Amino acid sequence: MKIAVAGKGGVGKTTVAALLARSFAAKGLGVIAVDADPCACLGSALGLPRELQSRLEPISGMADLIKERTGAEKGLRHLLPAQPQGGRYPGTVQRGTPRHTPPPPGRNR
Ligand SMILES: Nc1ncnc2c1ncn2[C@@H]1O[C@H](COP(=O)(O)OP(=O)(O)OP(=O)(O)O)[C@@H](O)[C@H]1O
Ligand SMILES: [Mg+2]
């Protein structure tokens, strides 16, 4: 069985996940607790010793694992379609290109 605990920020996801993991483990079930939060603190909620917590590596830092399991690579550009002919996506500004700022009212262009 896999259980995903999700929801908006600060509503108690990590606390619930830790309590579920501890409850199932106390019943003798094998539990693998996975914290997918880049700012991982499930180890703390589980009450793991600080030394052990400091050795945990967040999944978000495991680029090779993420690529292997999902095919996704780091960076937004991989989510965008091929760049359209003629330069840029509509409504975007090329990096390094100064935005056009209209002059204040009353000043010549
Ligand atoms: N049932 C509850 N009653 C009161 N406080 C709670 C309850 N559940 C969690 N909290 C407290 O609310 C705070 C946020 O909880 P938690 O870190 O579990 O939320 P989260 O959804 O994982 O947050 P984040 O989105 O930042 O990861 C913590 O200080 C936690 O101790
Ligand atoms: Mg959390």
Coordinates of N, CA and C and ligand atoms in Angstrom, one line a residue:
M1 N 0.8 -1.2 0.0 CA 0.0 0.0 0.0 C 0.9 1.2 0.0
K2 N 0.5 2.2 -0.8 CA 1.2 3.5 -0.8 C 0.3 4.6 -0.4
I3 N 0.7 5.5 0.5 CA -0.1 6.6 0.9 C 0.7 7.9 0.6
A4 N 0.1 8.8 -0.1 CA 0.7 10.1 -0.3 C -0.1 11.1 0.5
V5 N 0.7 11.9 1.3 CA 0.1 12.9 2.1 C 0.4 14.3 1.4
A6 N -0.6 14.9 1.0 CA -0.4 16.2 0.2 C -1.4 17.3 0.7
G7 N -1.1 18.5 0.3 CA -2.0 19.6 0.7 C -1.2 20.9 0.7
K8 N -1.9 21.9 1.1 CA -1.3 23.2 1.1 C -0.3 23.4 2.2
G9 N 0.5 24.4 2.2 CA 1.6 24.6 3.1 C 1.1 24.7 4.6
G10 N 1.8 24.0 5.5 CA 1.6 24.2 6.9 C 0.4 23.6 7.5
V11 N -0.3 22.7 6.8 CA -1.5 22.2 7.3 C -1.3 20.9 8.1
G12 N -0.1 20.4 8.2 CA 0.2 19.2 9.0 C 0.5 18.0 8.3
K13 N 0.9 18.1 7.0 CA 1.3 16.9 6.2 C 2.4 16.1 6.8
T14 N 3.5 16.8 7.2 CA 4.6 16.0 7.7 C 4.3 15.4 9.0
T15 N 3.5 16.1 9.8 CA 3.1 15.5 11.1 C 2.2 14.3 10.9
V16 N 1.3 14.4 10.0 CA 0.4 13.2 9.7 C 1.2 12.1 9.1
A17 N 2.1 12.4 8.2 CA 2.9 11.3 7.6 C 3.7 10.6 8.6
A18 N 4.3 11.3 9.5 CA 5.2 10.7 10.6 C 4.3 9.9 11.5
L19 N 3.1 10.4 11.9 CA 2.3 9.6 12.8 C 1.8 8.3 12.1
L20 N 1.4 8.4 10.8 CA 1.0 7.2 10.1 C 2.2 6.2 10.0
A21 N 3.4 6.7 9.7 CA 4.5 5.8 9.6 C 4.8 5.1 10.9
R22 N 4.8 5.9 12.0 CA 5.0 5.3 13.4 C 3.9 4.3 13.7
S23 N 2.6 4.7 13.4 CA 1.5 3.8 13.7 C 1.6 2.5 13.0
F24 N 1.9 2.5 11.7 CA 2.0 1.2 11.0 C 3.1 0.4 11.5
A25 N 4.3 1.1 11.7 CA 5.4 0.4 12.2 C 5.2 -0.3 13.6
A26 N 4.4 0.4 14.4 CA 4.1 -0.1 15.8 C 3.2 -1.4 15.7
K27 N 2.5 -1.5 14.5 CA 1.6 -2.7 14.3 C 2.4 -3.8 13.7
G28 N 3.7 -3.5 13.5 CA 4.6 -4.6 12.9 C 4.7 -4.6 11.4
L29 N 4.1 -3.6 10.8 CA 4.2 -3.5 9.3 C 5.5 -2.8 8.9
G30 N 6.1 -3.3 7.8 CA 7.3 -2.7 7.2 C 6.9 -1.3 6.6
V31 N 7.6 -0.3 7.0 CA 7.3 1.1 6.5 C 8.5 1.7 5.9
I32 N 8.3 2.3 4.7 CA 9.3 3.1 4.1 C 8.7 4.5 4.0
A33 N 9.3 5.5 4.8 CA 8.7 6.8 4.8 C 9.6 7.7 3.9
V34 N 8.9 8.3 2.9 CA 9.6 9.1 1.9 C 9.2 10.6 2.1
D35 N 10.2 11.5 2.2 CA 9.9 12.9 2.3 C 10.3 13.5 1.0
A36 N 9.3 14.0 0.2 CA 9.6 14.5 -1.1 C 9.7 16.1 -1.1
D37 N 9.7 16.6 0.1 CA 9.8 18.1 0.3 C 11.2 18.5 0.1
P38 N 11.5 19.5 -0.7 CA 12.9 19.9 -0.8 C 13.5 20.4 0.5
C39 N 12.6 20.9 1.4 CA 13.0 21.3 2.7 C 12.5 20.2 3.7
A40 N 13.2 19.1 3.6 CA 12.8 17.9 4.3 C 12.9 18.0 5.8
C41 N 11.8 17.6 6.5 CA 11.9 17.6 7.9 C 11.1 16.4 8.5
L42 N 10.8 15.4 7.6 CA 10.1 14.2 8.1 C 11.0 13.5 9.2
G43 N 12.3 13.5 9.0 CA 13.2 12.8 9.9 C 13.0 13.4 11.3
S44 N 12.9 14.7 11.4 CA 12.6 15.4 12.7 C 11.3 15.0 13.2
A45 N 10.3 15.0 12.4 CA 8.9 14.6 12.9 C 8.9 13.2 13.3
L46 N 9.7 12.3 12.7 CA 9.7 10.9 13.1 C 10.5 10.7 14.4
G47 N 11.3 11.8 14.8 CA 12.0 11.7 16.0 C 13.4 11.0 15.9
L48 N 13.9 11.0 14.6 CA 15.2 10.4 14.4 C 16.3 11.3 15.1
P49 N 17.4 10.6 15.5 CA 18.5 11.4 16.1 C 19.0 12.4 15.1
R50 N 19.5 13.6 15.7 CA 19.9 14.6 14.8 C 21.1 14.2 13.9
E51 N 21.9 13.4 14.4 CA 23.1 12.9 13.6 C 22.6 12.1 12.4
L52 N 21.6 11.3 12.6 CA 21.0 10.6 11.5 C 20.3 11.5 10.5
Q53 N 19.6 12.5 11.1 CA 18.9 13.5 10.2 C 19.8 14.2 9.3
S54 N 21.0 14.5 9.9 CA 22.0 15.3 9.1 C 22.6 14.5 7.9
R55 N 22.4 13.2 8.0 CA 23.0 12.4 6.9 C 21.9 12.1 5.8
L56 N 20.7 12.5 6.0 CA 19.6 12.3 5.0 C 19.8 13.2 3.9
E57 N 19.7 12.7 2.6 CA 19.8 13.6 1.5 C 18.4 13.8 0.8
P58 N 18.0 15.0 0.7 CA 16.7 15.3 0.1 C 16.6 14.7 -1.3
I59 N 15.4 14.1 -1.6 CA 15.2 13.5 -2.9 C 15.4 14.6 -4.0
S60 N 15.0 15.8 -3.7 CA 15.1 16.9 -4.7 C 16.6 17.1 -5.2
G61 N 17.5 16.7 -4.4 CA 18.9 16.8 -4.8 C 19.5 15.6 -5.5
M62 N 18.6 14.6 -5.7 CA 19.1 13.4 -6.4 C 18.7 13.4 -7.9
A63 N 19.4 14.3 -8.6 CA 19.0 14.6 -10.0 C 19.0 13.3 -10.8
D64 N 20.0 12.4 -10.6 CA 20.1 11.2 -11.4 C 18.9 10.3 -11.1
L65 N 18.5 10.2 -9.9 CA 17.4 9.3 -9.5 C 16.1 9.9 -10.1
I66 N 15.9 11.2 -10.1 CA 14.7 11.8 -10.6 C 14.7 11.6 -12.1
K67 N 15.8 11.7 -12.8 CA 15.8 11.5 -14.2 C 15.5 10.1 -14.6
E68 N 16.1 9.2 -13.8 CA 15.9 7.7 -14.1 C 14.4 7.4 -13.9
R69 N 13.8 7.9 -12.9 CA 12.4 7.5 -12.6 C 11.4 8.2 -13.4
T70 N 11.7 9.5 -13.8 CA 10.6 10.3 -14.4 C 11.0 10.8 -15.8
G71 N 12.3 10.7 -16.1 CA 12.8 11.2 -17.4 C 13.0 12.7 -17.4
A72 N 12.6 13.4 -16.2 CA 12.7 14.8 -16.1 C 14.1 15.3 -15.8
E73 N 14.6 16.3 -16.5 CA 15.9 16.9 -16.2 C 15.7 18.2 -15.4
K74 N 16.8 18.7 -14.8 CA 16.7 19.9 -14.0 C 16.5 21.1 -14.9
G75 N 15.7 22.0 -14.5 CA 15.5 23.3 -15.2 C 14.2 23.4 -16.0
L76 N 13.7 24.6 -16.0 CA 12.4 24.8 -16.7 C 12.4 24.6 -18.2
R77 N 13.6 24.9 -18.8 CA 13.6 24.9 -20.3 C 13.2 23.5 -20.8
H78 N 13.3 22.4 -20.0 CA 12.9 21.1 -20.5 C 11.4 21.0 -20.5
L79 N 10.7 21.8 -19.8 CA 9.3 21.8 -19.8 C 8.7 22.6 -20.9
L80 N 9.5 23.4 -21.5 CA 8.9 24.3 -22.6 C 9.1 23.6 -24.0
P81 N 8.1 23.9 -24.9 CA 8.3 23.3 -26.2 C 9.4 23.9 -26.9
A82 N 9.8 23.4 -28.1 CA 10.9 23.9 -28.8 C 10.7 25.4 -29.1
Q83 N 11.7 26.2 -29.0 CA 11.6 27.6 -29.2 C 11.0 28.0 -30.6
P84 N 10.0 28.8 -30.6 CA 9.3 29.1 -31.9 C 10.3 29.9 -32.8
Q85 N 9.9 29.8 -34.1 CA 10.7 30.5 -35.1 C 10.6 32.0 -34.8
G86 N 11.8 32.7 -35.0 CA 11.7 34.1 -34.9 C 12.1 34.6 -33.5
G87 N 12.6 33.7 -32.7 CA 13.2 34.3 -31.5 C 12.6 33.8 -30.2
R88 N 11.5 34.3 -29.8 CA 11.1 34.1 -28.4 C 9.6 33.7 -28.3
Y89 N 9.3 33.3 -27.2 CA 7.9 32.9 -26.9 C 7.1 34.2 -26.8
P90 N 5.8 34.2 -27.2 CA 5.0 35.4 -27.1 C 4.9 35.8 -25.6
G91 N 5.0 37.1 -25.3 CA 4.9 37.6 -24.0 C 6.1 37.4 -23.1
T92 N 7.2 37.0 -23.7 CA 8.4 36.8 -22.9 C 9.5 37.8 -23.3
V93 N 10.5 38.0 -22.5 CA 11.6 38.9 -22.8 C 12.8 38.0 -22.8
Q94 N 13.6 38.2 -23.8 CA 14.9 37.5 -23.9 C 15.8 37.9 -22.7
R95 N 16.4 36.9 -22.1 CA 17.4 37.3 -21.0 C 18.4 38.2 -21.5
G96 N 18.7 39.3 -20.7 CA 19.7 40.3 -21.1 C 19.1 41.4 -22.0
T97 N 17.9 41.2 -22.5 CA 17.3 42.3 -23.3 C 16.5 43.3 -22.4
P98 N 16.9 44.5 -22.5 CA 16.3 45.5 -21.6 C 14.8 45.7 -22.0
R99 N 13.9 45.7 -21.0 CA 12.5 45.9 -21.3 C 12.3 47.3 -21.8
H100 N 11.3 47.5 -22.7 CA 11.0 48.9 -23.1 C 10.2 49.6 -22.0
T101 N 10.7 50.7 -21.5 CA 10.0 51.4 -20.5 C 9.5 52.7 -21.2
P102 N 8.2 52.9 -21.3 CA 7.7 54.2 -21.9 C 8.1 55.4 -21.0
P103 N 8.5 56.5 -21.7 CA 8.9 57.7 -21.0 C 7.8 58.3 -20.2
P104 N 8.1 59.0 -19.1 CA 7.1 59.6 -18.3 C 6.3 60.6 -19.1
P105 N 5.0 60.8 -18.8 CA 4.2 61.7 -19.5 C 4.8 63.1 -19.6
G106 N 4.7 63.7 -20.8 CA 5.3 65.1 -21.0 C 6.7 65.1 -21.5
R107 N 7.4 63.9 -21.6 CA 8.7 63.9 -22.1 C 8.8 63.4 -23.5
N108 N 9.7 63.9 -24.3 CA 9.8 63.5 -25.6 C 10.4 62.1 -25.7
R109 N 10.0 61.4 -26.7 CA 10.6 60.0 -26.9 C 11.9 60.1 -27.5
Ligands
LIG1 N1 -3.3 18.6 14.5 C1 -2.5 19.6 14.8 N2 -2.8 20.5 15.7 C2 -2.0 21.6 16.0 N3 -0.8 21.8 15.4 C3 -0.4 21.0 14.5 C4 -1.2 19.8 14.1 N4 -0.6 19.2 13.1 C5 0.6 19.9 12.9 N5 0.7 20.9 13.7 C6 1.8 21.9 13.8 O1 1.6 22.7 12.6 C7 2.9 23.0 12.1 C8 3.0 22.6 10.7 O2 2.9 21.1 10.6 P1 3.7 20.3 9.5 O3 5.1 20.7 9.4 O4 3.4 18.9 9.7 O5 2.9 20.9 8.2 P2 3.3 20.6 6.7 O6 2.0 20.6 6.0 O7 4.1 19.5 6.5 O8 4.1 22.0 6.4 P3 4.9 22.3 5.1 O9 4.0 22.6 4.0 O10 5.7 23.6 5.6 O11 5.8 21.1 4.8 C9 4.0 22.3 13.0 O12 4.4 23.2 13.9 C10 3.1 21.2 13.6 O13 3.7 20.9 14.9
MG2 MG 6.1 19.3 5.6

